[in-house]
XYZ file of C-alpha atoms in Angstrom:
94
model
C -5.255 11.157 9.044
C -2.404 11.837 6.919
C 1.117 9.950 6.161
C 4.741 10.593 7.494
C 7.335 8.743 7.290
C 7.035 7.046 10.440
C 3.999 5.880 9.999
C 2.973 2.212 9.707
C 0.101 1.438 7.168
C -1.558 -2.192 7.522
C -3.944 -3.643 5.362
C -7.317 -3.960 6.703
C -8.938 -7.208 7.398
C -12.416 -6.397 5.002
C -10.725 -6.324 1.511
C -10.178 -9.088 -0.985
C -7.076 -9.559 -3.081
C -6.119 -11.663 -6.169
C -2.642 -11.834 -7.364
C -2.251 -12.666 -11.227
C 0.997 -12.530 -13.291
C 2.483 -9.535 -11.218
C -1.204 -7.332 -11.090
C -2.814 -7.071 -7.912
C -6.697 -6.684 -7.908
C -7.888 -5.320 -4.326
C -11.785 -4.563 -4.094
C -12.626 -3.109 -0.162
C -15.899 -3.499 1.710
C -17.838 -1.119 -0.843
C -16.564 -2.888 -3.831
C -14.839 -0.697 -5.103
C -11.666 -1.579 -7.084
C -8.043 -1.468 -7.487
C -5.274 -2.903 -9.375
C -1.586 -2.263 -9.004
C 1.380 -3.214 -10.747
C 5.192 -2.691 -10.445
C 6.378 -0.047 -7.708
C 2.297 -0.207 -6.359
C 2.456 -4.038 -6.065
C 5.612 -4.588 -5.185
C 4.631 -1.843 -2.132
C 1.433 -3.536 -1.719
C 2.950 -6.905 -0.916
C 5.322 -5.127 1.301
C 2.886 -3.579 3.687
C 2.817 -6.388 6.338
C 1.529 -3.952 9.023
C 5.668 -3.548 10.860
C 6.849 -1.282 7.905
C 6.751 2.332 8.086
C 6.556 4.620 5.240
C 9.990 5.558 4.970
C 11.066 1.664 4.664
C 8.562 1.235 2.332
C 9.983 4.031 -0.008
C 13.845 2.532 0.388
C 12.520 -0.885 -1.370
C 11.782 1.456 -4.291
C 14.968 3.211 -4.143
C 16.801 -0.259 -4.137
C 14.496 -1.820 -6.802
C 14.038 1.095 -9.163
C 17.030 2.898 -8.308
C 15.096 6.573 -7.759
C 15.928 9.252 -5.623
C 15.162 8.500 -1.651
C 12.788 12.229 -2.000
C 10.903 10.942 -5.054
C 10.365 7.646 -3.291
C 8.843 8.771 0.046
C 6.799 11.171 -2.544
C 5.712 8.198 -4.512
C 4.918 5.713 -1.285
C 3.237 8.579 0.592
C 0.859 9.070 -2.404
C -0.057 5.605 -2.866
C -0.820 4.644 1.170
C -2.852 7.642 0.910
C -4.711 6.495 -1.717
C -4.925 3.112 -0.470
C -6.750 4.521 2.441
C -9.232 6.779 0.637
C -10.119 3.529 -0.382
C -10.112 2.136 2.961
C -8.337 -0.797 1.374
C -5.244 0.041 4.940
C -4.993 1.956 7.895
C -2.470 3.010 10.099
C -1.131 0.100 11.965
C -3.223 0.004 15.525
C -6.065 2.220 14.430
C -8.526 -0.364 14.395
């Protein structure tokens, strides 16, 4: 399933996250891991399942100050990675 704009990712129920000094650590149901910092946390923590995509990429505009294009790019590459990993899914899939 792929990623547009107005799409709403939600993390899924099965994974486990720690938080330590700004670094996420996510491992999903296969234990496989992940860790995130800056513009991936700070997305991460932002992905409360009511969202979409293109919100998503304007907190990285206002935080980092990047172009609106090169933020959807940047958010659209990470939720799809995320859910490669299976560590969301689009909000209602489940």
């Amino acid at each position: 399933m792929s990623w547009s704009p107005d799409s709403v990712p939600e993390r899924r129920l099965d994974i486990r996250v720690r938080s330590n000094r700004g670094t996420i650590q996510i491992v999903n149901r296969t234990l496989q891991a992940v860790e995130l910092t800056g513009a991936g946390a700070l997305l991460f923590r932002a992905m409360d399942g009511r969202r979409t995509v293109g919100e998503l990429a304007g907190l990285l505009v206002a935080e980092f100050g990047i172009t609106a294009a090169d933020a959807l790019t940047d958010t659209t590459d990470l939720v799809t990675g995320l859910a490669d990993l299976t560590v969301i899914d689009h909000a209602g899939s489940r």
